[in-house]
XYZ file of C-alpha atoms in Angstrom:
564
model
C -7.253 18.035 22.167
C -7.800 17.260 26.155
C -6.749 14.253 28.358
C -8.650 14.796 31.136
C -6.068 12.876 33.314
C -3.385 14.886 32.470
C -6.077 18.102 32.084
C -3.659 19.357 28.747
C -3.000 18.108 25.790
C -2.804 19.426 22.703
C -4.024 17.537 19.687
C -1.207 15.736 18.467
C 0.379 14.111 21.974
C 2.516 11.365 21.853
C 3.144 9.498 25.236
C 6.160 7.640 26.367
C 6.127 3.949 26.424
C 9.043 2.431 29.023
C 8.990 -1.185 28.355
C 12.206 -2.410 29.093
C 13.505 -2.456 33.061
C 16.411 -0.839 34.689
C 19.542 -2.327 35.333
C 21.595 -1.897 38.198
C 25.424 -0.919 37.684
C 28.060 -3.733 39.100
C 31.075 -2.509 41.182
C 34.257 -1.897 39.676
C 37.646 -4.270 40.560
C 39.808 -3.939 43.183
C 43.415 -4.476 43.133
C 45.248 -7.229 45.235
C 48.371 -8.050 46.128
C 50.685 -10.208 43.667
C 52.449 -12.918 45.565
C 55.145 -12.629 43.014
C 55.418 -9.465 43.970
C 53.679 -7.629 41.074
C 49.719 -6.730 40.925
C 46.704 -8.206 39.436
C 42.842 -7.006 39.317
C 40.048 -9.327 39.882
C 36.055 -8.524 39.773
C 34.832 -8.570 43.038
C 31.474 -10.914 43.246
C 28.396 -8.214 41.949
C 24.583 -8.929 41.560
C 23.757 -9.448 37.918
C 23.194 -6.732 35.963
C 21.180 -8.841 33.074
C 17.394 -7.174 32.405
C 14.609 -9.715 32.872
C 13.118 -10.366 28.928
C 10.640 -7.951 28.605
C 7.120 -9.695 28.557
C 5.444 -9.495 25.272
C 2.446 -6.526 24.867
C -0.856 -7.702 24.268
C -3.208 -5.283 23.355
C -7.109 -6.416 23.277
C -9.547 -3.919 21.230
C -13.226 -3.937 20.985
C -15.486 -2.982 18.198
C -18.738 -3.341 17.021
C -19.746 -5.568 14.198
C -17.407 -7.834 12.139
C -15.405 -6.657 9.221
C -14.668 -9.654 7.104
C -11.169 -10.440 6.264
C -9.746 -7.176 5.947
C -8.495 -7.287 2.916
C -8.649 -4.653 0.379
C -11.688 -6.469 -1.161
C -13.547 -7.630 1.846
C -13.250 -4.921 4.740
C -16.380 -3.654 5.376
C -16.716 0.278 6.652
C -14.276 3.310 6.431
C -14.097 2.916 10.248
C -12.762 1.422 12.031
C -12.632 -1.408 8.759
C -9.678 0.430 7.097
C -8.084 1.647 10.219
C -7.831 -2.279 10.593
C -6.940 -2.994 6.693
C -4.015 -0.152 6.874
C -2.409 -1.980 10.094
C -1.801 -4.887 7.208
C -0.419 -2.620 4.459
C 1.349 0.512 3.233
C 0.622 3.170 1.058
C 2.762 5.752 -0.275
C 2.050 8.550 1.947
C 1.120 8.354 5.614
C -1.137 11.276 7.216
C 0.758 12.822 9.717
C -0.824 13.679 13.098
C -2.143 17.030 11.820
C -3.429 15.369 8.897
C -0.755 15.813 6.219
C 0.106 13.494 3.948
C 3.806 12.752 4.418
C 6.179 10.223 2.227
C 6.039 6.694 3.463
C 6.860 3.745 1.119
C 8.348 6.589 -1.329
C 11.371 8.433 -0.424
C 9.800 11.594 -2.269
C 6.817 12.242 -3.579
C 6.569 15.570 -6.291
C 4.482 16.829 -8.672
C 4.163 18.870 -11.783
C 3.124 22.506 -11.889
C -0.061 21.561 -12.862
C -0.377 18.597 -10.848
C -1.237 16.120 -14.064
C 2.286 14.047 -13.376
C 2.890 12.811 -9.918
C 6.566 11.045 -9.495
C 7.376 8.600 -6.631
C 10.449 7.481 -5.715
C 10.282 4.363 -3.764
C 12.133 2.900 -0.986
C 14.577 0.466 -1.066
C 14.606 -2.443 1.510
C 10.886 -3.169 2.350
C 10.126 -6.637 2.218
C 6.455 -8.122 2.180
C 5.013 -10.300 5.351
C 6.515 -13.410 3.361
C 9.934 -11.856 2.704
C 9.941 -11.309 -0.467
C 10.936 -7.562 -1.570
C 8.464 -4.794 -2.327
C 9.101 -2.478 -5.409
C 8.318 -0.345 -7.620
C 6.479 -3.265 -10.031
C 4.546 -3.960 -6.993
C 3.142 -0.458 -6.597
C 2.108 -0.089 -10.453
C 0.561 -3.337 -10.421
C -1.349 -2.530 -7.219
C -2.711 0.544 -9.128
C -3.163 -1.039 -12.202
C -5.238 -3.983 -10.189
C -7.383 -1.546 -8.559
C -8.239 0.338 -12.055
C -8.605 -3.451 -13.638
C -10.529 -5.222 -10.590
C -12.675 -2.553 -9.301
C -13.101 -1.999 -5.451
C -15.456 1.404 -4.225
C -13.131 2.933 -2.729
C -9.668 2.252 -4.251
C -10.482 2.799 -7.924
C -12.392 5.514 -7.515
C -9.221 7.253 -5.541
C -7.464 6.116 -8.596
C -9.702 8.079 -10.833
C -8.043 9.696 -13.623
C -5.231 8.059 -13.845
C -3.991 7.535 -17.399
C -0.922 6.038 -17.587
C 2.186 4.340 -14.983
C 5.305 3.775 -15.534
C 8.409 2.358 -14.130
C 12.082 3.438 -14.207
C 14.233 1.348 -11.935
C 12.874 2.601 -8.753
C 10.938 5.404 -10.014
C 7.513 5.175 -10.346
C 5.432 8.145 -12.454
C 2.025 8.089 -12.957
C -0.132 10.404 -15.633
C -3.686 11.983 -15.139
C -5.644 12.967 -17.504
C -6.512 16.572 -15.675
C -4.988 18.076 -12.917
C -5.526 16.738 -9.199
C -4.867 18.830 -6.588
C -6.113 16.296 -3.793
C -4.144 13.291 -5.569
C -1.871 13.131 -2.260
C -4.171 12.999 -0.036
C -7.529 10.709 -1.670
C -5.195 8.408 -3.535
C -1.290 8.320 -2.283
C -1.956 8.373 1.228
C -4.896 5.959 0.789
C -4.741 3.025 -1.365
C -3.297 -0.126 -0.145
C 0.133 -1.562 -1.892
C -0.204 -4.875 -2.428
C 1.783 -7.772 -3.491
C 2.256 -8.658 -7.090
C 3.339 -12.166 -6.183
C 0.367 -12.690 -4.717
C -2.660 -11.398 -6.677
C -1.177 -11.409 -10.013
C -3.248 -14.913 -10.239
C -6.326 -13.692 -8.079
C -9.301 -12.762 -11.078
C -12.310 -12.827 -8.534
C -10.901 -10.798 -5.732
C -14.461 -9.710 -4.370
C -14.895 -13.911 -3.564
C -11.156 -14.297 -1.657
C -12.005 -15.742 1.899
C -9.683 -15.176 4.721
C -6.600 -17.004 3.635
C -3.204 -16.779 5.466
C -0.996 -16.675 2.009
C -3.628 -14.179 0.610
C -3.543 -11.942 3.670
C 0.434 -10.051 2.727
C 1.336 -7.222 3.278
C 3.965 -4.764 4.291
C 2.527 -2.833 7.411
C 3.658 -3.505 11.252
C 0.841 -5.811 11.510
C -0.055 -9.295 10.328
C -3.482 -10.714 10.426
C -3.064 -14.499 11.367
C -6.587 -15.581 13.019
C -9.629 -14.616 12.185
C -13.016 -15.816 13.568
C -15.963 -14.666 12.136
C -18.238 -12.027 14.321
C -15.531 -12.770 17.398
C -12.360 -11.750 16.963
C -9.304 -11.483 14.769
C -5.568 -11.369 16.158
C -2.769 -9.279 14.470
C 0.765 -10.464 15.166
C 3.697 -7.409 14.904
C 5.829 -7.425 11.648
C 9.579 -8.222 13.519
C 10.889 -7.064 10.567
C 9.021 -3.450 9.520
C 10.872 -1.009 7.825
C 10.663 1.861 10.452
C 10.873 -0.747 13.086
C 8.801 -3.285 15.019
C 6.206 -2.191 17.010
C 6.330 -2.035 20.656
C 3.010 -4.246 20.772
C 3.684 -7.784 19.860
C -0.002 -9.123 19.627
C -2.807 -7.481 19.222
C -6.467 -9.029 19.601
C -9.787 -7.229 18.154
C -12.912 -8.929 19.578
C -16.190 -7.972 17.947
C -19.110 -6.937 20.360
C -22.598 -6.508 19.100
C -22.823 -2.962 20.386
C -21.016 -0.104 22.075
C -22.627 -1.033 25.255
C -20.736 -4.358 25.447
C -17.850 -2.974 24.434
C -17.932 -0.435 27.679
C -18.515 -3.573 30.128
C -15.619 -5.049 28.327
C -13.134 -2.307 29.064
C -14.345 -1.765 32.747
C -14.139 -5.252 33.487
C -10.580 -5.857 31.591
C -11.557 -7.871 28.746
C -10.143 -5.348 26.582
C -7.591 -2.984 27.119
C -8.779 -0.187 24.277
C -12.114 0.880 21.896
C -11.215 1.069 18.677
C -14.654 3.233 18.461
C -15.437 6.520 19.723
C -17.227 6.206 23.592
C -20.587 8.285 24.053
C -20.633 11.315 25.906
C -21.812 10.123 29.443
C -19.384 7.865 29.239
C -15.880 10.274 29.401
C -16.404 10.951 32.995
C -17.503 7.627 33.950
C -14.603 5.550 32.422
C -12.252 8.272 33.147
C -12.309 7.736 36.670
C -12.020 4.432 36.513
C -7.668 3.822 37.549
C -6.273 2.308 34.695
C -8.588 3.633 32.279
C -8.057 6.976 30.718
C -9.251 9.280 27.973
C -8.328 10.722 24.897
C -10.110 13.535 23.171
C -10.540 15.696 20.393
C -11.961 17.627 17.549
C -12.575 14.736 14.550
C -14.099 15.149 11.046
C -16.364 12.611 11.205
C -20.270 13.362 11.259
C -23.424 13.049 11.795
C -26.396 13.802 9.431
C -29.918 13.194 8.318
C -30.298 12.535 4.630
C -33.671 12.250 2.467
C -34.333 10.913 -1.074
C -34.414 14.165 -2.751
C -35.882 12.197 -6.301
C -39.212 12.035 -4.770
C -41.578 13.447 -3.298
C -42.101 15.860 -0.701
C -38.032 15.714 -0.620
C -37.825 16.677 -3.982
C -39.204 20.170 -2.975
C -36.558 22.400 -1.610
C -38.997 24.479 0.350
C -39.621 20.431 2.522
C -35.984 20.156 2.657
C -35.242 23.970 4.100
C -38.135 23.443 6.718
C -37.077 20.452 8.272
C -33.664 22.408 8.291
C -35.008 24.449 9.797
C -37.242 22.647 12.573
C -33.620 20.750 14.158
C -32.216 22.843 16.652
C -28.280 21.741 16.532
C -27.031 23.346 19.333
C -29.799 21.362 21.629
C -28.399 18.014 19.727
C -24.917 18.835 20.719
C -25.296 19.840 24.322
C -28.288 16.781 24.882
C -26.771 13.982 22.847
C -22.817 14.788 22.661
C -23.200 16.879 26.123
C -21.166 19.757 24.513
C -18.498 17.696 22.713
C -19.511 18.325 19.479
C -19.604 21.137 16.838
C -22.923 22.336 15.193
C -23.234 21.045 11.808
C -23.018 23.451 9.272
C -25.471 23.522 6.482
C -22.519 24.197 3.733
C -21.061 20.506 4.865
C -17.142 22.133 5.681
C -16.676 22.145 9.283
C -16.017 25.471 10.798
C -12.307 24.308 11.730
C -11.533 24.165 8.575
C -9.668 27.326 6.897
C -11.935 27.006 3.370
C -14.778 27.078 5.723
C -17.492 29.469 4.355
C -18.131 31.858 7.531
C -21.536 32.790 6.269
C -23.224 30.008 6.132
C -24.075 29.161 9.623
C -26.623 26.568 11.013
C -30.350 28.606 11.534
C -32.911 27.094 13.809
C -36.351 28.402 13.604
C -39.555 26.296 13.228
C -41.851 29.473 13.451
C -39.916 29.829 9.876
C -40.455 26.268 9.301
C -44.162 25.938 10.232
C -44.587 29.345 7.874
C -42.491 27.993 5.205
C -44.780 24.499 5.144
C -47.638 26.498 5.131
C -46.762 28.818 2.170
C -45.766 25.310 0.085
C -49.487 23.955 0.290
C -48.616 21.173 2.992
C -51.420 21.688 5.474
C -52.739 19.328 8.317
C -56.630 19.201 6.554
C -57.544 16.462 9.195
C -55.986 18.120 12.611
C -53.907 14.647 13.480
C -50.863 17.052 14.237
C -49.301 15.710 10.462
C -49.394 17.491 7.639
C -50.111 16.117 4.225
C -48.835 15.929 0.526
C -49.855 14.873 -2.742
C -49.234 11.709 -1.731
C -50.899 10.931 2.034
C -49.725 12.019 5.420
C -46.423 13.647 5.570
C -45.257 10.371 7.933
C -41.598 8.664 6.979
C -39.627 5.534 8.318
C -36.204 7.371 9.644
C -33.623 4.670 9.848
C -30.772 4.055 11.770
C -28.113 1.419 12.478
C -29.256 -0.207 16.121
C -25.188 -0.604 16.913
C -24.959 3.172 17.685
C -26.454 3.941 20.733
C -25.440 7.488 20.250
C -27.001 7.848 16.574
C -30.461 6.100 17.977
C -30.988 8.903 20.480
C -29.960 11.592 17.923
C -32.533 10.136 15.552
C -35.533 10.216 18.350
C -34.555 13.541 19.017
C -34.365 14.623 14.953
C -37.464 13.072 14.958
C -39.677 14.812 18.190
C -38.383 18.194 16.099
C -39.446 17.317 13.301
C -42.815 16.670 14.048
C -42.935 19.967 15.939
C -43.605 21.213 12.591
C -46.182 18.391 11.216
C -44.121 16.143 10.025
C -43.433 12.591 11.191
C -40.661 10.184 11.462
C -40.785 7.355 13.425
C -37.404 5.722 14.438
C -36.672 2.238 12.361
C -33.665 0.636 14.402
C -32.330 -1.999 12.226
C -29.430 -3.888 11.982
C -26.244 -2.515 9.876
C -26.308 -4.425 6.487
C -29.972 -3.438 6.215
C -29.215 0.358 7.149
C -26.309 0.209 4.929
C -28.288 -1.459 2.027
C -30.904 0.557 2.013
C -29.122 3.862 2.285
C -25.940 2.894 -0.138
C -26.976 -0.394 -2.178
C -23.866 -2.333 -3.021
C -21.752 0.918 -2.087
C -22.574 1.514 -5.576
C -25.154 4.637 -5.838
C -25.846 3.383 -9.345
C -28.339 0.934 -7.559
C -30.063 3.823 -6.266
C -31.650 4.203 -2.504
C -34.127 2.282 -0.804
C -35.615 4.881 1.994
C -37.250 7.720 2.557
C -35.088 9.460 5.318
C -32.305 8.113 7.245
C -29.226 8.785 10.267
C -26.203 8.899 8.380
C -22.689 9.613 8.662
C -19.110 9.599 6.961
C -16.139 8.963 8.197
C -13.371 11.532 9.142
C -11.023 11.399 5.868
C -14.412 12.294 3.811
C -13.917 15.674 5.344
C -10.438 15.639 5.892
C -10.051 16.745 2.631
C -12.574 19.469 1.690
C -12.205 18.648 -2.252
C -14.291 15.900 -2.113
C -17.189 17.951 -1.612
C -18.116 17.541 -5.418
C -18.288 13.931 -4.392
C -21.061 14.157 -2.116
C -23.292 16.060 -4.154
C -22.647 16.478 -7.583
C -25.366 14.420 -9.894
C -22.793 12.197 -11.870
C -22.658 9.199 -10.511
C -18.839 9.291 -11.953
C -18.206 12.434 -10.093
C -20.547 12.160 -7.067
C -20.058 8.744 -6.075
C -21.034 9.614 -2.913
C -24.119 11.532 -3.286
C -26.133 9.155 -1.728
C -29.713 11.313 -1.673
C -29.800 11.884 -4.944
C -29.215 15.468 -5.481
C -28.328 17.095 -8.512
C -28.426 20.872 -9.388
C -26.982 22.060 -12.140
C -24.991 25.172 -10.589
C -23.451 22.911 -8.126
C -22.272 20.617 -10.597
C -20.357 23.401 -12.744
C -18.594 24.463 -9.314
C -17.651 20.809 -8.380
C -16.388 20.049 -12.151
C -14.084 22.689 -11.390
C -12.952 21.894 -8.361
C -12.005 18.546 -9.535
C -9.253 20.153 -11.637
C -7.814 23.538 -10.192
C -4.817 23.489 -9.213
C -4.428 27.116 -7.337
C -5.477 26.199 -3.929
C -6.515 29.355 -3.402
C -8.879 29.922 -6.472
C -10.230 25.737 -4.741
C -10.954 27.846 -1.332
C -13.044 30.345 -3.237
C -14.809 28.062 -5.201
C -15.727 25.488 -1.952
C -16.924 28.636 -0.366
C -19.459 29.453 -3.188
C -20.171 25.524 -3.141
C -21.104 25.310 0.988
C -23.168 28.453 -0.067
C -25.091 26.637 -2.432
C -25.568 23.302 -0.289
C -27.227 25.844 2.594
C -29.710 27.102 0.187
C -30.714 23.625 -1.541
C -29.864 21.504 1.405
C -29.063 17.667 -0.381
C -28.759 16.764 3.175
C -28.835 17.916 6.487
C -25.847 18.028 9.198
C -26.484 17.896 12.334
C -22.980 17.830 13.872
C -19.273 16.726 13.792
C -18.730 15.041 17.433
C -15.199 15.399 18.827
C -13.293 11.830 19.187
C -13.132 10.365 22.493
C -11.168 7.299 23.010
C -10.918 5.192 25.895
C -7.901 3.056 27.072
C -6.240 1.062 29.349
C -3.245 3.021 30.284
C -0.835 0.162 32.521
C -1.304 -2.033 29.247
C -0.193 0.471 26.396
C -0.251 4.335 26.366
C 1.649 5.785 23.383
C -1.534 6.525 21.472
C -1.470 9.070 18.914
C -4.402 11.097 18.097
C -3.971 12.013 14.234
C -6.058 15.020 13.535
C -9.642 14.766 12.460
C -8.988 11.291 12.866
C -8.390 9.741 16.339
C -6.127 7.355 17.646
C -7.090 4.008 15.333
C -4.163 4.327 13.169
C -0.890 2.850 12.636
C 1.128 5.163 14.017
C -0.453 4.769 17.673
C 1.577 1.088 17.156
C 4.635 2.297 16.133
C 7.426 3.630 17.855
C 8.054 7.191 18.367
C 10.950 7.319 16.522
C 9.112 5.953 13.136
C 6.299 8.882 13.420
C 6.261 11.780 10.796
């Protein structure tokens, strides 16, 4: 990772955050003479040495586009929605700032040999936002309610779990096959919540923002929220590891990324809570109190197609328009270098189960040759090919809040029609890219587009098992798999990935996986941009970049001395 103020950092940097003032030392007595004859000591008159009250921190984020009540039931995307939700609450693990899951509400976490019986020993003195005590009923219920009530996310981290039970502090819970990732996608992911609280709750989906609903245990309360304008946390005095050093902090919603850059150079708001374009490191960075911090991330950026029909069902389509996006020329035009080529195999080359062979290939002479061989010919000589159906022309849609994904998609789209095919640009707004790409968050609803700009966020990656979830074809494996795909190979591979429990027997079987994804292409990556943060540096500076992540995480609000 690189600050360019400082011009080093390495990825995980943690800065120092002096809040309180000095004090100046008063003189010692001095010794006068008795008039009885004997000696006393007096103080001599010395400034006071009492510090000043140290004002309280206010920190003022910006993001784009509202995210409900952040609860565990309304938050809206992976990020920065629970980046947000997991200021509120705990879970049982923490990722670490090189992306390890460490213990958090548990004292220890351990497993079996064949990882089929987790057992988590939870902490003693953690209270909720409302005082009352969190323990181990309140973290089988919170699993239990997740499995009962179901959310996307949540329940399907909690996949496979059979049973939970609860021994005086001891919580152990059962799967049905072995887990290897269970750690990472569930313990260091799903919210604990009260009992006390939603015990009663039956229609959690319809909860609106409620201050007795909204309890947790994190360093952060949510106490105000105003729908598409802001929401203001208030610290938890009385956290487990430790108050945070920011007392208030205030997210304001902008419509876009480009409001949220006048924001931060005019002093509105003191952070981003979203990842700054390219052309704008250099720019903000210069500005004095503004600085920068950057690194490699897992999130990405891709174009996926509806691979159940046509052309897209035809592999040889897929592979040319593949094969017609130069990566490297997205990269150094859109991201200006600060990016990685996507890989076709999905696993990003930093990764050590990364398959080295599969590497990106740009060639549209191959393209145009590989179109041609296929049957899809330009009979009219408009410059677009055809197919069974009509013209090979396509809507390719994209969320209008990201600047940064618009111009990738014009650019995806001028290559593509280098080789006769055309996509024009739809910019629309998020809950129509969203529904028609992921209806519901529920791929059982199916698709609603042809081909679209798409991306996940960084712990999608972050742990390479979940592979099988982007592209296996059942729905109750791939829950992810939001094109469609579904080949039959692939599927064996991600069954058994799902259960092995030799990590290094997983590497070799993610390598033959990324091998397959290269040759039948479900989607296509285009890159994973590094994270670039901006921030106002005489307001708060102890950011911590977690890796693959970024800085929008609990531990950048949390003293130093409460960091894994």
């Amino acid at each position: 990772m690189s600050t360019r103020r400082s011009r080093l950092w390495v990825l995980a940097v943690a800065f120092a955050l002096v809040i309180g003032a000095c004090s100046g030392t008063g003189s010692e007595g001095t010794t006068v003479p008795d008039t009885s004859g004997g000696t006393e000591t007096t103080d001599s008159p010395s400034p006071d040495t009492t510090a000043p009250p140290a004002e309280p921190v206010t920190v003022r984020a910006a993001i784009t586009g509202d995210e409900d009540t952040i609860n565990p039931y309304t938050y809206i995307s992976g990020f920065p929605g629970w980046n947000l939700l997991m200021m509120q609450y705990d879970s049982i693990m923490q990722i670490d700032s090189d992306g390890i899951p460490q213990p958090w509400l548990a004292d220890s976490v351990t497993a079996n040999a064949d990882l089929t019986e987790w057992v988590l020993e939870i902490k003693e003195g953690v209270a909720w936002h409302d005082g009352e005590a969190l323990t181990a009923d309140d973290v089988k219920f919170s699993y239990d309610y997740f499995i009962e009530w179901a959310t996307g996310r949540f329940s399907r981290d909690l996949r496979g779990v059979e049973s939970i039970t609860v021994d005086g502090n001891t919580v152990t819970i059962g799967l049905g096959a072995p887990n290897p990732a269970f750690d990472q996608v569930a313990l260091a992911d799903v919210p604990i919540i009260p009992q006390h609280v939603w015990q009663d709750i039956e229609n959690p989906g319809d909860i609106a923002f409620e201050i007795a609903t909204n309890v947790g245990s994190g360093p952060f309360k949510l106490v105000d929220y105003t729908p598409d304008q802001s929401y203001r946390f208030e610290a938890n005095s009385d956290y487990f590891l430790g108050a945070s050093p920011v007392d208030e902090l205030v997210v304001v919603v902008f419509a876009d990324d480009a409001g949220a850059n006048a924001a931060i150079r005019s002093g509105e708001v003191d952070v981003i809570f979203e990842r700054i374009s390219p052309e704008q490191i250099e720019l903000l960075d210069a500005q004095d109190p503004l600085d920068i911090s950057q690194g490699p991330e897992f999130t990405t950026q891709m174009v996926n197609f509806d691979v159940t029909k046509a052309p897209f069902d035809d592999v040889a389509v897929r592979q040319a328009m593949d094969l017609a996006i130069d990566g490297q020329d997205l990269v150094d035009t859109v991201f200006l270098g600060a990016a990685t080529v996507g890989s076709p195999g999905w696993v990003h080359p930093g990764k050590t189960v990364y398959n080295p062979d599969v590497t990106p290939v740009f060639d549209p002479d191959a393209a145009n040759a590989l179109l041609d061989e296929a049957g899809y010919a330009d009979t009219d000589g408009d410059g677009i090919r055809e197919f069974a159906d009509g013209p090979m022309s396509f809507e390719l849609i994209v969320n209008s809040s990201d600047s940064l994904r618009l111009r990738l998609a014009e650019l995806v789209a001028e290559m593509l029609g280098n080789v006769g095919i055309e996509a024009t640009v739809a910019s629309v707004e998020t809950a129509t890219w969203e529904e028609a790409v992921w209806p519901g968050f529920d791929i059982n609803n199916g698709r609603n587009y042809d081909l679209a700009m798409w991306g996940w966020s960084a712990p999608v990656q972050a742990n390479t098992i979940r592979i099988a979830q982007l592209v296996h074809g059942d729905p109750g494996v791939g829950f992810l798999n939001l094109t469609g795909f579904d080949n039959e190979e692939i599927n064996t591979l991600s069954a058994q990935l799902q259960v092995e429990a030799d990590s290094a027997v997983a590497a070799d079987i993610i390598g033959d996986i990324q091998a397959l994804m290269a040759e039948n292409l479900p989607f296509i990556m285009l890159a994973y941009p590094d994270g670039a943060y901006v921030y106002n540096s005489d307001v708060y500076a102890d950011w911590e970049f977690i890796a693959g992540q970024g800085i929008v995480n609990k531990l950048s609000l949390l003293p130093a001395s409460a960091r894994p």
